[in-house]
JSON list of C-alpha atoms in Angstrom, two decimals:
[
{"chain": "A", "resi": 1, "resn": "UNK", "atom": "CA", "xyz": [139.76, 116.17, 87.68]},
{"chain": "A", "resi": 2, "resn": "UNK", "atom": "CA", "xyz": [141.30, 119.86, 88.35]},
{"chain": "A", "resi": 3, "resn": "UNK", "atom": "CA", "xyz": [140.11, 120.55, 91.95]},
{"chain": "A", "resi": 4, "resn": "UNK", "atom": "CA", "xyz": [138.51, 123.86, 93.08]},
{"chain": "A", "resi": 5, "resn": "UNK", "atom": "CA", "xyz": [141.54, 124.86, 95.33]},
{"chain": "A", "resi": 6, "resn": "UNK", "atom": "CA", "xyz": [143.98, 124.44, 91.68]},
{"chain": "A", "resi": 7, "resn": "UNK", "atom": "CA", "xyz": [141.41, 126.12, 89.84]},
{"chain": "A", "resi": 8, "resn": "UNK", "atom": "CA", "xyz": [141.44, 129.03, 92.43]},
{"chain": "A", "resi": 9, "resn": "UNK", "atom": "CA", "xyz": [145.41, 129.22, 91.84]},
{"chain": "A", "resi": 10, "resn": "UNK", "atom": "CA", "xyz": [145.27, 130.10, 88.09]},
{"chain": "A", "resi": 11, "resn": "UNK", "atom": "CA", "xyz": [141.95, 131.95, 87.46]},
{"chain": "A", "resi": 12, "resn": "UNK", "atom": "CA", "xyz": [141.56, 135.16, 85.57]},
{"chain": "A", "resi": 13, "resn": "UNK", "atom": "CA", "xyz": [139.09, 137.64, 85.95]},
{"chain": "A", "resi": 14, "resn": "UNK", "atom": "CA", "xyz": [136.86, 137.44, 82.00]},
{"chain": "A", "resi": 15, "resn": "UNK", "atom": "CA", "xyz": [134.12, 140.49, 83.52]},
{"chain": "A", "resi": 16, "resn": "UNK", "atom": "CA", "xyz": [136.37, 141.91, 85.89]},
{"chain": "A", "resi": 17, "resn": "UNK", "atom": "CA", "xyz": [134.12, 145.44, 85.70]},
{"chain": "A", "resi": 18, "resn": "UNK", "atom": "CA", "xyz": [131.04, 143.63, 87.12]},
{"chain": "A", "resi": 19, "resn": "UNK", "atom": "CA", "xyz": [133.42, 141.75, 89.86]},
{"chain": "A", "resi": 20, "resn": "UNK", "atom": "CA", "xyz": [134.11, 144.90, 90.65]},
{"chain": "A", "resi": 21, "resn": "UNK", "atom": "CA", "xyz": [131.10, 146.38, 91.55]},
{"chain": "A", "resi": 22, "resn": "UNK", "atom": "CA", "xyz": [129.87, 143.33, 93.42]},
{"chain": "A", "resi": 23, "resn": "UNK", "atom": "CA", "xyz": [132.36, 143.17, 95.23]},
{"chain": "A", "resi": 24, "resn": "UNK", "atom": "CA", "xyz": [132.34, 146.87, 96.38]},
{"chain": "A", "resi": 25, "resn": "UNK", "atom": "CA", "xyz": [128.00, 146.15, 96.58]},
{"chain": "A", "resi": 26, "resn": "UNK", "atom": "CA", "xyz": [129.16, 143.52, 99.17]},
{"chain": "A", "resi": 27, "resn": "UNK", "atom": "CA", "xyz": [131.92, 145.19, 101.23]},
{"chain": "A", "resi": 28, "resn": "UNK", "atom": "CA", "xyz": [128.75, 148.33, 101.68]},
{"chain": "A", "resi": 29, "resn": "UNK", "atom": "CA", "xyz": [126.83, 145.47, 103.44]},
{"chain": "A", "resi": 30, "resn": "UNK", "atom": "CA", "xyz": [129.97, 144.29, 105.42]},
{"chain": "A", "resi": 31, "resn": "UNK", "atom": "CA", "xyz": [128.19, 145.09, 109.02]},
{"chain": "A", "resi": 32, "resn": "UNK", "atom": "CA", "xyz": [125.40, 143.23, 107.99]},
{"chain": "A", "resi": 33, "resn": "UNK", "atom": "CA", "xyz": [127.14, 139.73, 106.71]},
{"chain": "A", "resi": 34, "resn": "UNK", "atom": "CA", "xyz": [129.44, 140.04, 109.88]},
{"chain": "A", "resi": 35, "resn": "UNK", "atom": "CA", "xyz": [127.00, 140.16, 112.02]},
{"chain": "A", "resi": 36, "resn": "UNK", "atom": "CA", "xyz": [125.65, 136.74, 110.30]},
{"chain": "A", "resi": 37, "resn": "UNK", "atom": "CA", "xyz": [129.13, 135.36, 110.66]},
{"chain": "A", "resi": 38, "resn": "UNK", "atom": "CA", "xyz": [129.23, 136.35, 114.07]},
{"chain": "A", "resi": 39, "resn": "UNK", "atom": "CA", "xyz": [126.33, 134.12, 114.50]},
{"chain": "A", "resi": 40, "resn": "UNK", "atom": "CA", "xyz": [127.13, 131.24, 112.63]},
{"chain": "A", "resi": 41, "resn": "UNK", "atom": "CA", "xyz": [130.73, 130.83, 112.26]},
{"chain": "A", "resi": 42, "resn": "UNK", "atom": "CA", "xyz": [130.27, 131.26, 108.62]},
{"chain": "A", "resi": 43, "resn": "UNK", "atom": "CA", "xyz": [132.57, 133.95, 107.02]},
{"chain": "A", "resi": 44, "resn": "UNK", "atom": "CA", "xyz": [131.53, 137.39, 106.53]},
{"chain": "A", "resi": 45, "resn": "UNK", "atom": "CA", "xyz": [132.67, 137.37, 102.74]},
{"chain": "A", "resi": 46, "resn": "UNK", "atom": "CA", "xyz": [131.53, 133.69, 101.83]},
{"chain": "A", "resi": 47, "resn": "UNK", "atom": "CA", "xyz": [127.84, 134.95, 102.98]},
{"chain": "A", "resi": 48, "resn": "UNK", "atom": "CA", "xyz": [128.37, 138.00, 101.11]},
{"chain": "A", "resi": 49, "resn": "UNK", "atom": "CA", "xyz": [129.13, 135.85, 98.01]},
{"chain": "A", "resi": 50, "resn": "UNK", "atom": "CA", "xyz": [125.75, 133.26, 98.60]},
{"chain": "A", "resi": 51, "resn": "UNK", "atom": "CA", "xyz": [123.98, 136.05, 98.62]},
{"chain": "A", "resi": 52, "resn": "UNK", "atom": "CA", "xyz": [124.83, 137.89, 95.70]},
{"chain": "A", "resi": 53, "resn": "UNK", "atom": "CA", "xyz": [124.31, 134.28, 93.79]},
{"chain": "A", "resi": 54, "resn": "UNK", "atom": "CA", "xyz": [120.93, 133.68, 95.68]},
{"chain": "A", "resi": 55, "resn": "UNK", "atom": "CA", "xyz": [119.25, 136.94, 95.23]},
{"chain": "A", "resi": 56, "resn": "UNK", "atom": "CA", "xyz": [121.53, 139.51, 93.57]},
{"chain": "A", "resi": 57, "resn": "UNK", "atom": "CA", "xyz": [122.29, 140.90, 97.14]},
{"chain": "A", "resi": 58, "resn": "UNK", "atom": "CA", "xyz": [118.93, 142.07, 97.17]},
{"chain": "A", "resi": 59, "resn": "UNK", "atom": "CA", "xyz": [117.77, 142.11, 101.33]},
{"chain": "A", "resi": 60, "resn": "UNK", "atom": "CA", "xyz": [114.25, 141.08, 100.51]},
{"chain": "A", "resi": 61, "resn": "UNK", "atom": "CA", "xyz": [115.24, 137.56, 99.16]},
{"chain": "A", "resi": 62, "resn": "UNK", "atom": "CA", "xyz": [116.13, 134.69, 101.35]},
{"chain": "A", "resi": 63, "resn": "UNK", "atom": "CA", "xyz": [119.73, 133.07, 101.37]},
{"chain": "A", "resi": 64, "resn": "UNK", "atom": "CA", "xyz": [118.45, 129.58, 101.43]},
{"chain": "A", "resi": 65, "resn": "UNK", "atom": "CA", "xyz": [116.76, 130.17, 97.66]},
{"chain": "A", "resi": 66, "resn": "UNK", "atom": "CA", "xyz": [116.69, 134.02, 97.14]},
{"chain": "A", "resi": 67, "resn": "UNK", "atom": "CA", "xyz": [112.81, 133.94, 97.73]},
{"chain": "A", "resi": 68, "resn": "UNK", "atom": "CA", "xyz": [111.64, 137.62, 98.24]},
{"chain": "A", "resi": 69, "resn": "UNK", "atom": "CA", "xyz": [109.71, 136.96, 101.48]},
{"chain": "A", "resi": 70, "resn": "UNK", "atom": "CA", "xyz": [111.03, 138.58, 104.21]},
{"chain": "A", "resi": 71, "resn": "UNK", "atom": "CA", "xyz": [108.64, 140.07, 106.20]},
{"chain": "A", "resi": 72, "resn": "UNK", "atom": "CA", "xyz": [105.84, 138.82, 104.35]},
{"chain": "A", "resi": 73, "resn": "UNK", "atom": "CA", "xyz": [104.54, 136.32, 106.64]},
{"chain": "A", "resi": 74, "resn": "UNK", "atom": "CA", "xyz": [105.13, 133.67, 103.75]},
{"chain": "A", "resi": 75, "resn": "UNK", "atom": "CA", "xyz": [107.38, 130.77, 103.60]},
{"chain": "A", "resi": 76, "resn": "UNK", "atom": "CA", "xyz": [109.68, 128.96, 101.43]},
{"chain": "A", "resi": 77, "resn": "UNK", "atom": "CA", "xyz": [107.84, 127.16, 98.33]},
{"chain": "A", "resi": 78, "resn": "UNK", "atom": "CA", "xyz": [111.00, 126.05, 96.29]},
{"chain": "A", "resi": 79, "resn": "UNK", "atom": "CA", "xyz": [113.84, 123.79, 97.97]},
{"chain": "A", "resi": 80, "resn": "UNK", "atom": "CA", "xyz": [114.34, 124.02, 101.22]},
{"chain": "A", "resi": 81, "resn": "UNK", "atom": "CA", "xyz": [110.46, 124.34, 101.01]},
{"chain": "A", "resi": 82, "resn": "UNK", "atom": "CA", "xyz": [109.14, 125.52, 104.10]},
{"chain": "A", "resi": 83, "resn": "UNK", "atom": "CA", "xyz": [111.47, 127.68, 105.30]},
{"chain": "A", "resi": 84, "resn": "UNK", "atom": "CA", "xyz": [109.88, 130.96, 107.32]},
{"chain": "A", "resi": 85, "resn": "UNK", "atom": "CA", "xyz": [108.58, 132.91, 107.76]},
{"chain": "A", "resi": 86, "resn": "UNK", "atom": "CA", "xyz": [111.09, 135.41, 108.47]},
{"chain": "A", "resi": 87, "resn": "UNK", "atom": "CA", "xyz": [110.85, 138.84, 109.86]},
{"chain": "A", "resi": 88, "resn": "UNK", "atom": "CA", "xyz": [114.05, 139.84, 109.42]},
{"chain": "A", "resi": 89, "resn": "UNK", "atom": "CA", "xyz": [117.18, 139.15, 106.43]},
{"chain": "A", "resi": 90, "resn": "UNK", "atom": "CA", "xyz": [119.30, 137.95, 109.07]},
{"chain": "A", "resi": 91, "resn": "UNK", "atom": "CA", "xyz": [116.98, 135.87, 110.68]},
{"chain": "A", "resi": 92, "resn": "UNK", "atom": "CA", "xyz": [116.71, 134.24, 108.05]},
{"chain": "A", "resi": 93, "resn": "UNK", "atom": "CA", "xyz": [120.61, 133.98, 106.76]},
{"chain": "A", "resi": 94, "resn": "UNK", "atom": "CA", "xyz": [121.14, 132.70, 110.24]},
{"chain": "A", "resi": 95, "resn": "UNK", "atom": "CA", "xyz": [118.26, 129.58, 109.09]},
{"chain": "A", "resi": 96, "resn": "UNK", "atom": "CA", "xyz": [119.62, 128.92, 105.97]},
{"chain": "A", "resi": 97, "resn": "UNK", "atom": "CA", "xyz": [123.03, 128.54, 107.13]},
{"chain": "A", "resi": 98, "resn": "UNK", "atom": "CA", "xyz": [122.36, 126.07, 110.05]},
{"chain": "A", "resi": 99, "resn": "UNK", "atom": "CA", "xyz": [119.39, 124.31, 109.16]},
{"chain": "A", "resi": 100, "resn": "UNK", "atom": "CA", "xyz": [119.32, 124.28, 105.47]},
{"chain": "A", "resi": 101, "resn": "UNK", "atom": "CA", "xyz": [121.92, 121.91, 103.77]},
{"chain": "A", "resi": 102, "resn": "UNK", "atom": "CA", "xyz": [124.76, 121.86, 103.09]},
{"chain": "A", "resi": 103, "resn": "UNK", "atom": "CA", "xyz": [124.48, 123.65, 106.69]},
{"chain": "A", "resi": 104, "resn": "UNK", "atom": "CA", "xyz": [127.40, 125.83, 106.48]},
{"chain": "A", "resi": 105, "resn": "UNK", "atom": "CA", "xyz": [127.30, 126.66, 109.79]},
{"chain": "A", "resi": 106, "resn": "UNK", "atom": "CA", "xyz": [129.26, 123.02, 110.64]},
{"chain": "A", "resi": 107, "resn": "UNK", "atom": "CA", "xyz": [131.72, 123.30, 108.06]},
{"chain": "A", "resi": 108, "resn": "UNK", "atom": "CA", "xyz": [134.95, 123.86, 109.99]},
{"chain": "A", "resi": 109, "resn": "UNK", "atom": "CA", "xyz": [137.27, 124.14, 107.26]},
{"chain": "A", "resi": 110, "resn": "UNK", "atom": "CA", "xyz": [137.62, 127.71, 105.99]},
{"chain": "A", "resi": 111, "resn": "UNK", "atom": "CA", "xyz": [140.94, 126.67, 104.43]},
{"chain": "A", "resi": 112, "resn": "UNK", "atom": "CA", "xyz": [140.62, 128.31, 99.65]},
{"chain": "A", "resi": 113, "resn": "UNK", "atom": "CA", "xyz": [139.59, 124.36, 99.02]},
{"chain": "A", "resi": 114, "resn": "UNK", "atom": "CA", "xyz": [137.47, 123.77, 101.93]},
{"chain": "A", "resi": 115, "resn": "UNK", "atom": "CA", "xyz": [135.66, 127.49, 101.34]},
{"chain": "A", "resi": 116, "resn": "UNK", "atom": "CA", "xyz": [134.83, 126.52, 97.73]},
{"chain": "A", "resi": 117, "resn": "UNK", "atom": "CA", "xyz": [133.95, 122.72, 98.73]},
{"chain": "A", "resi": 118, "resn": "UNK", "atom": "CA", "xyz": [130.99, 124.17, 100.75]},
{"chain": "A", "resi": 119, "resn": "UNK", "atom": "CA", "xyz": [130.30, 126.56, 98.32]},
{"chain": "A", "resi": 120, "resn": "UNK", "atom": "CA", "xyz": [129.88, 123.96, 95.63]},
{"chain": "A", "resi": 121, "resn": "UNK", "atom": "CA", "xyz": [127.58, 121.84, 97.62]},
{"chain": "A", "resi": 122, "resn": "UNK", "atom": "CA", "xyz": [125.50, 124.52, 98.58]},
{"chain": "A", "resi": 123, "resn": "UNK", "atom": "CA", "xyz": [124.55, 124.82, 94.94]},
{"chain": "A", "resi": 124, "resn": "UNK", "atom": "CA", "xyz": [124.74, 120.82, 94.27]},
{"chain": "A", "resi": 125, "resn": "UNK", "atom": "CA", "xyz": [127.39, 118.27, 92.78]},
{"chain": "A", "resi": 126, "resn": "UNK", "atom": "CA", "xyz": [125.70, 118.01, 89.76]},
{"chain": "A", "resi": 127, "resn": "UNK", "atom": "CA", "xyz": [128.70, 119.79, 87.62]},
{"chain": "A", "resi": 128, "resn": "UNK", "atom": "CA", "xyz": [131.82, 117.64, 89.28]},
{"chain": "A", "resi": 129, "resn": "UNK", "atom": "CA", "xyz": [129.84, 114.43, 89.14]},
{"chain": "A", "resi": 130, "resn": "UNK", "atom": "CA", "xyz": [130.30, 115.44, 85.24]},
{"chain": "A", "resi": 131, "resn": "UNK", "atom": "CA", "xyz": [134.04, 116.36, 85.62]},
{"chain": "A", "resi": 132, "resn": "UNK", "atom": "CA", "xyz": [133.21, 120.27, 84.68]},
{"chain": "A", "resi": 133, "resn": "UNK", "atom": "CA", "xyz": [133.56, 123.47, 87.03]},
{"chain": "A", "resi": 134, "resn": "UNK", "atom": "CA", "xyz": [130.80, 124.83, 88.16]},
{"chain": "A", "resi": 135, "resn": "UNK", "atom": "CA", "xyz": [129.05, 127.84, 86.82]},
{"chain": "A", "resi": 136, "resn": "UNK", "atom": "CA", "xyz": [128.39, 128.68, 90.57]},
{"chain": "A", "resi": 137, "resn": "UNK", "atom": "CA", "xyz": [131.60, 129.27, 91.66]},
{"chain": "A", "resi": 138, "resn": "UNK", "atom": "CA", "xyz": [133.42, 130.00, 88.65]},
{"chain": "A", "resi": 139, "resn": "UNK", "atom": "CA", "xyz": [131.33, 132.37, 85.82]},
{"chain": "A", "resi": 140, "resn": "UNK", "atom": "CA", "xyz": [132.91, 135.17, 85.05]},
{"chain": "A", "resi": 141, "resn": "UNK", "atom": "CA", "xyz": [136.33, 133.29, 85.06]},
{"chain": "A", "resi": 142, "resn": "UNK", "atom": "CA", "xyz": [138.70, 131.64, 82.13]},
{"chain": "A", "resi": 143, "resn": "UNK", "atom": "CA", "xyz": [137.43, 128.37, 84.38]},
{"chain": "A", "resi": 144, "resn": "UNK", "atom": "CA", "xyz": [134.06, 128.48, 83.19]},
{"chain": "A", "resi": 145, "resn": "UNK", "atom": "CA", "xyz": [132.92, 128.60, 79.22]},
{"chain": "A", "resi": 146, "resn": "UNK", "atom": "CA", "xyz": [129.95, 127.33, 79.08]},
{"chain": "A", "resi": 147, "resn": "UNK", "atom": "CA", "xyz": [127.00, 124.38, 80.18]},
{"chain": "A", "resi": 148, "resn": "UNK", "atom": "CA", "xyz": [124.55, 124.73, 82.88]},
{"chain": "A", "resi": 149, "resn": "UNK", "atom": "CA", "xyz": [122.12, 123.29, 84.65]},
{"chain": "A", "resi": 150, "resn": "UNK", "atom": "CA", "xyz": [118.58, 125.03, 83.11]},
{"chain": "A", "resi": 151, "resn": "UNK", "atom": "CA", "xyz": [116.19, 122.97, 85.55]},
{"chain": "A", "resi": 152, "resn": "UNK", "atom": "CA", "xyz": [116.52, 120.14, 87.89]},
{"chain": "A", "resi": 153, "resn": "UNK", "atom": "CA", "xyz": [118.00, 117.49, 86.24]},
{"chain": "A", "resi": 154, "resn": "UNK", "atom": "CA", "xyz": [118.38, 118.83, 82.93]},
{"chain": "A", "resi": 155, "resn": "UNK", "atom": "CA", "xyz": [121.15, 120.30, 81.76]},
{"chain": "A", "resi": 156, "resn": "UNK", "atom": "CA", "xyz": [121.77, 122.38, 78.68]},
{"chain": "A", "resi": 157, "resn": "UNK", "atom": "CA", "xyz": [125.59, 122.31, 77.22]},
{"chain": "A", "resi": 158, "resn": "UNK", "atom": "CA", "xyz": [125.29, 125.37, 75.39]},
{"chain": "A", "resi": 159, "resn": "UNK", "atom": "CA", "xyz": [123.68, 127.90, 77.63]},
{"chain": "A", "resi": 160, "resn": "UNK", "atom": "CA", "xyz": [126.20, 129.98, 79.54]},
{"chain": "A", "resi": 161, "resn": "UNK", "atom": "CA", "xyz": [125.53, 131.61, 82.55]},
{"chain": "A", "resi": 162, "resn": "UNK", "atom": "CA", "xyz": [125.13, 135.38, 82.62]},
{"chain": "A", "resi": 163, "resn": "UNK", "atom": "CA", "xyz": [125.26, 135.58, 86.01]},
{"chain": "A", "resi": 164, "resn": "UNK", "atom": "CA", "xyz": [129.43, 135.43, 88.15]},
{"chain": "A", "resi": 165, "resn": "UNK", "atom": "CA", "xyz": [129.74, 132.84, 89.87]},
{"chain": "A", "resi": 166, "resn": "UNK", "atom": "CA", "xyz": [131.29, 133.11, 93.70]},
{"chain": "A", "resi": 167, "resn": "UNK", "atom": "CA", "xyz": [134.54, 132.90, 93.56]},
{"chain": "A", "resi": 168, "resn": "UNK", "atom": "CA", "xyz": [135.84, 135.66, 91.25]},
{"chain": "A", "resi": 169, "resn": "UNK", "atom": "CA", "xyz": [133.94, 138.11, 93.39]},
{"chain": "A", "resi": 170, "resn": "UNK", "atom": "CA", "xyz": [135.46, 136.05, 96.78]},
{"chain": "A", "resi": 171, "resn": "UNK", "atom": "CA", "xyz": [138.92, 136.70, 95.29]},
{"chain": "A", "resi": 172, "resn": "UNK", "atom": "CA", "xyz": [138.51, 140.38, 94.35]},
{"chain": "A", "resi": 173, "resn": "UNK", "atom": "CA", "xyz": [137.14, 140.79, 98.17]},
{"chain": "A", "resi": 174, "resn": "UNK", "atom": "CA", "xyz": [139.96, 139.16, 99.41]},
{"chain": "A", "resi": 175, "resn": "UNK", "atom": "CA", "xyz": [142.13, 140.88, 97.64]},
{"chain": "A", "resi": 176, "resn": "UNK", "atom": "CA", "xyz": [140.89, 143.96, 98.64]},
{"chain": "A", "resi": 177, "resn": "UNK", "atom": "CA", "xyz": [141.38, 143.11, 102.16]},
{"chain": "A", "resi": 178, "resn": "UNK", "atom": "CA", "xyz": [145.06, 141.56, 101.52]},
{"chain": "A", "resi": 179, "resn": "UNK", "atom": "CA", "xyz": [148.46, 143.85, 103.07]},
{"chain": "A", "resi": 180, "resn": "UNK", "atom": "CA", "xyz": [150.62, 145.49, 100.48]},
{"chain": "A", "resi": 181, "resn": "UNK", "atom": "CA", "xyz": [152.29, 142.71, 99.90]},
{"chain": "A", "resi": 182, "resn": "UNK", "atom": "CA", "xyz": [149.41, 140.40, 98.27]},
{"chain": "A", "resi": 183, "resn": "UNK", "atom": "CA", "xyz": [151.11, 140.10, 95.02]},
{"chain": "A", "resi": 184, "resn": "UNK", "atom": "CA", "xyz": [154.26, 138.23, 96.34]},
{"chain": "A", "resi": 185, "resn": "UNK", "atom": "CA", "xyz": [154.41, 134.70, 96.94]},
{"chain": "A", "resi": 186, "resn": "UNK", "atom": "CA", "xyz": [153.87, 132.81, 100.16]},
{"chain": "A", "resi": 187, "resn": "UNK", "atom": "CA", "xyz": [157.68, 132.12, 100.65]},
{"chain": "A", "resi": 188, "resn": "UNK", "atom": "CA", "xyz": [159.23, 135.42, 98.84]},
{"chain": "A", "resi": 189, "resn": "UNK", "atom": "CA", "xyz": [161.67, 136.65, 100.77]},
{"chain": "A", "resi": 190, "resn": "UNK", "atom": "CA", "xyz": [161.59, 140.17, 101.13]},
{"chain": "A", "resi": 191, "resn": "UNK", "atom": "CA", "xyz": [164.85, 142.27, 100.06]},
{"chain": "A", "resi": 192, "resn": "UNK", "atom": "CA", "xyz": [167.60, 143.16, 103.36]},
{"chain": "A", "resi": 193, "resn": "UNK", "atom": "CA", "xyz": [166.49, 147.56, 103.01]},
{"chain": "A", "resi": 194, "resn": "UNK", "atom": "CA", "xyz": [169.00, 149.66, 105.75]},
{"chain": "A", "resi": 195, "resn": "UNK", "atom": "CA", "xyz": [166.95, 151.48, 107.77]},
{"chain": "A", "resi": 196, "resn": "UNK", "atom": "CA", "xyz": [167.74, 155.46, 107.20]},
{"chain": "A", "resi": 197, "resn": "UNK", "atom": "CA", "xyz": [169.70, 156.52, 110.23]},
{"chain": "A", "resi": 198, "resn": "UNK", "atom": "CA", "xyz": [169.84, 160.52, 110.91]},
{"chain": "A", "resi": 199, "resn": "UNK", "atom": "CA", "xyz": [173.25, 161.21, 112.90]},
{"chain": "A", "resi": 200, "resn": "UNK", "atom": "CA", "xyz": [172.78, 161.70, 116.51]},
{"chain": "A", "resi": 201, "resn": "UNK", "atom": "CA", "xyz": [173.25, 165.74, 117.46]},
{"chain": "A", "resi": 202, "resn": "UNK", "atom": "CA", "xyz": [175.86, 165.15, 120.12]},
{"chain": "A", "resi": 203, "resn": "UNK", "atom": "CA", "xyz": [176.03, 168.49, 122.29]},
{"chain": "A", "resi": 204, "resn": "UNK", "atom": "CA", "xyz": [179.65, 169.77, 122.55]},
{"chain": "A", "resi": 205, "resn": "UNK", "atom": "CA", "xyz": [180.35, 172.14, 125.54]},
{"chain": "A", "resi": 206, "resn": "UNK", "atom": "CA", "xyz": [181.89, 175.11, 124.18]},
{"chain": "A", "resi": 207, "resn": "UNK", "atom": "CA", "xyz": [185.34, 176.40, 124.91]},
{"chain": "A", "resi": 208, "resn": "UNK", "atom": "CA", "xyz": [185.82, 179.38, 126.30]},
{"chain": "A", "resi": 209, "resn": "UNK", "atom": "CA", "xyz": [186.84, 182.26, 124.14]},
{"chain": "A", "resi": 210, "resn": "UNK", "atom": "CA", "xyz": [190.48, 183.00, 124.08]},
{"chain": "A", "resi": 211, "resn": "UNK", "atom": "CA", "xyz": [191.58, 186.95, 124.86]},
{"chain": "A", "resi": 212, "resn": "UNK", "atom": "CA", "xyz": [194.44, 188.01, 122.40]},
{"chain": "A", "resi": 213, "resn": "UNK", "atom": "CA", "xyz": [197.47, 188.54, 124.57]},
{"chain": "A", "resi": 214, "resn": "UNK", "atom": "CA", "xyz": [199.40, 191.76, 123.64]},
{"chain": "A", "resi": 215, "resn": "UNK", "atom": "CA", "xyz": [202.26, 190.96, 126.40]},
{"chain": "A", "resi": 216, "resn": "UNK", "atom": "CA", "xyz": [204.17, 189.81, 123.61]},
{"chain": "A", "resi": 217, "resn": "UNK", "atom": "CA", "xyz": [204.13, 192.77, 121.66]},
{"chain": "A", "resi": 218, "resn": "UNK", "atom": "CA", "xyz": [204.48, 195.39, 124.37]},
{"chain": "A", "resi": 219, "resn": "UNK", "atom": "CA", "xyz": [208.24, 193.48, 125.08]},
{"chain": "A", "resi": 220, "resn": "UNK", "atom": "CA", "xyz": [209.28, 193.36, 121.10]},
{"chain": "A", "resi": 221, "resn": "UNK", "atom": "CA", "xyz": [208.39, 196.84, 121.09]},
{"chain": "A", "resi": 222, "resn": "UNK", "atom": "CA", "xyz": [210.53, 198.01, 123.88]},
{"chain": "A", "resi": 223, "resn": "UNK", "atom": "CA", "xyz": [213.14, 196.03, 122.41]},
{"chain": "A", "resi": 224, "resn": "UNK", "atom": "CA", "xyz": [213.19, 198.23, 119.28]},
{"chain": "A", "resi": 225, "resn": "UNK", "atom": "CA", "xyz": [212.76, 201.26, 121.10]},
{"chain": "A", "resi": 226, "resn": "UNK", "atom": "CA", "xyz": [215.78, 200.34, 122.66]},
{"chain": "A", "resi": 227, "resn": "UNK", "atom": "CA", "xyz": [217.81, 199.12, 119.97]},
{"chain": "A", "resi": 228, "resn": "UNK", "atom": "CA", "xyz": [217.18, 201.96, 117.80]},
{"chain": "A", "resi": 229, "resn": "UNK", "atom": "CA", "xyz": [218.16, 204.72, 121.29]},
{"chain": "A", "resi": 230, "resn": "UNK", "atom": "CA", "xyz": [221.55, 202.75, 120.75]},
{"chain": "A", "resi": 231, "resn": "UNK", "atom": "CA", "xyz": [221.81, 203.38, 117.16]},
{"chain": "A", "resi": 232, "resn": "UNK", "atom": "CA", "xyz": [221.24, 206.95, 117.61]},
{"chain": "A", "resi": 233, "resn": "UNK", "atom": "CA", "xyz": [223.99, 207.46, 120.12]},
{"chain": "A", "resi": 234, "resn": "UNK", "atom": "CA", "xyz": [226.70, 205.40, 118.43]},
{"chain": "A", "resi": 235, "resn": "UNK", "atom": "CA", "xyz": [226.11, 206.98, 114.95]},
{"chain": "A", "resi": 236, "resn": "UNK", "atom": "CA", "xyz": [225.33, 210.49, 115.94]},
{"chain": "A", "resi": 237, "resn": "UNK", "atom": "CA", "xyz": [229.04, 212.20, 116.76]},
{"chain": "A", "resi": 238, "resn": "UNK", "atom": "CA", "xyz": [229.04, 214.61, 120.02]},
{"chain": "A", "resi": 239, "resn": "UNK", "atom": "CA", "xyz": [229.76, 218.40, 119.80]}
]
């Protein structure tokens, strides 16, 4: 049977618009989840992701069932029955994810497969007992066609579920968190790139600026003065 961690390799996005938006619905509510995690253990995004599935990421509902009585003094009345009351959403994550099976809070193995593992079981083993993926984690994927559990125990082959399951929206988040480089392969090597140098200014002292030197020309002049006096008196007769 193709394990969660392979499916996770090769999955494509089939409603990648309403990924989209619950994924950006979750990262709004980031302070909240973390401080859950921060709690727990649990990862921010992975209780982001139960609680979209449990009550549409609405902060009234439970994440043990997705109940809608926080702050009502009420307690759980569908598995884990019970539970509550709870005056407070995180209160209440903080229950469901220590006390309430699969009891996330233990799971120390945050590793792509041991993330979906616990995500599976918090939902139930129902689908992999039957060799098929489970609409839980993977709706809104090319993993998932169709087949779902309609009540406990009964399950309808037919009926697809409308709603995405947890990890397309886990994968968008993470891939909105990912570096630059999320699209290259664990053991790409990136290409050699030269950093640009700019060429040191070196400072030059200048020289000193050279006086023309008319000594030169005041001794070739004589000399012609002189030469032509000589001319004069040999060529020009006397009396």
């Amino acid at each position: 049977m193709t394990t969660n961690a392979e499916r996770w390799k090769v999955a494509k996005f089939t409603r990648s618009t309403l990924i989209n938006q619950q994924a950006d619905k979750i990262l709004a509510n980031r302070a909240r989840y973390e401080a859950v995690s921060k709690a727990t253990g649990v990862p921010w995004d992975v209780i982001g992701v139960i609680h979209y599935r449990e009550s549409s990421g609405d902060f009234k509902g439970v994440l043990h069932n997705g109940q809608k009585i926080i702050g009502t003094g009420k307690k759980t009345t569908i598995v884990p029955k019970g539970r509550g009351p709870f005056s407070t959403w995180e209160e209440a994550a903080i229950d469901a994810l220590v006390n309430a099976p699969p009891k996330a809070a233990m799971n120390k193995d945050w590793s792509i497969a041991g993330t979906l593992d616990i995500l599976e079981k918090y939902n139930g083993l129902g689908y992999r007992n039957k060799g098929l993926p489970s609409p839980y984690l993977w709706a809104g994927t090319d993993q998932y066609m169709k087949g779902k559990y309609v009540a406990d125990g009964k399950y309808d082959p037919e009926h697809v579920d409308k709603q995405l399951g947890v990890a397309p929206i886990l994968m968008k988040l993470r891939e909105m968190e990912a570096p630059s480089t999320k699209h290259l392969g664990p053991d790409t090597a990136l290409p050699d790139v030269p950093l640009e140098t700019k060429p040191m200014d070196v400072w030059v002292e200048p020289e000193i600026e050279k006086k023309p030197s008319f000594a030169w020309a005041y001794i070739i002049g004589l000399l012609l003065i002189c030469a032509l006096a000589a001319a004069i008196f040999f060529l020009v007769p006397i009396g």
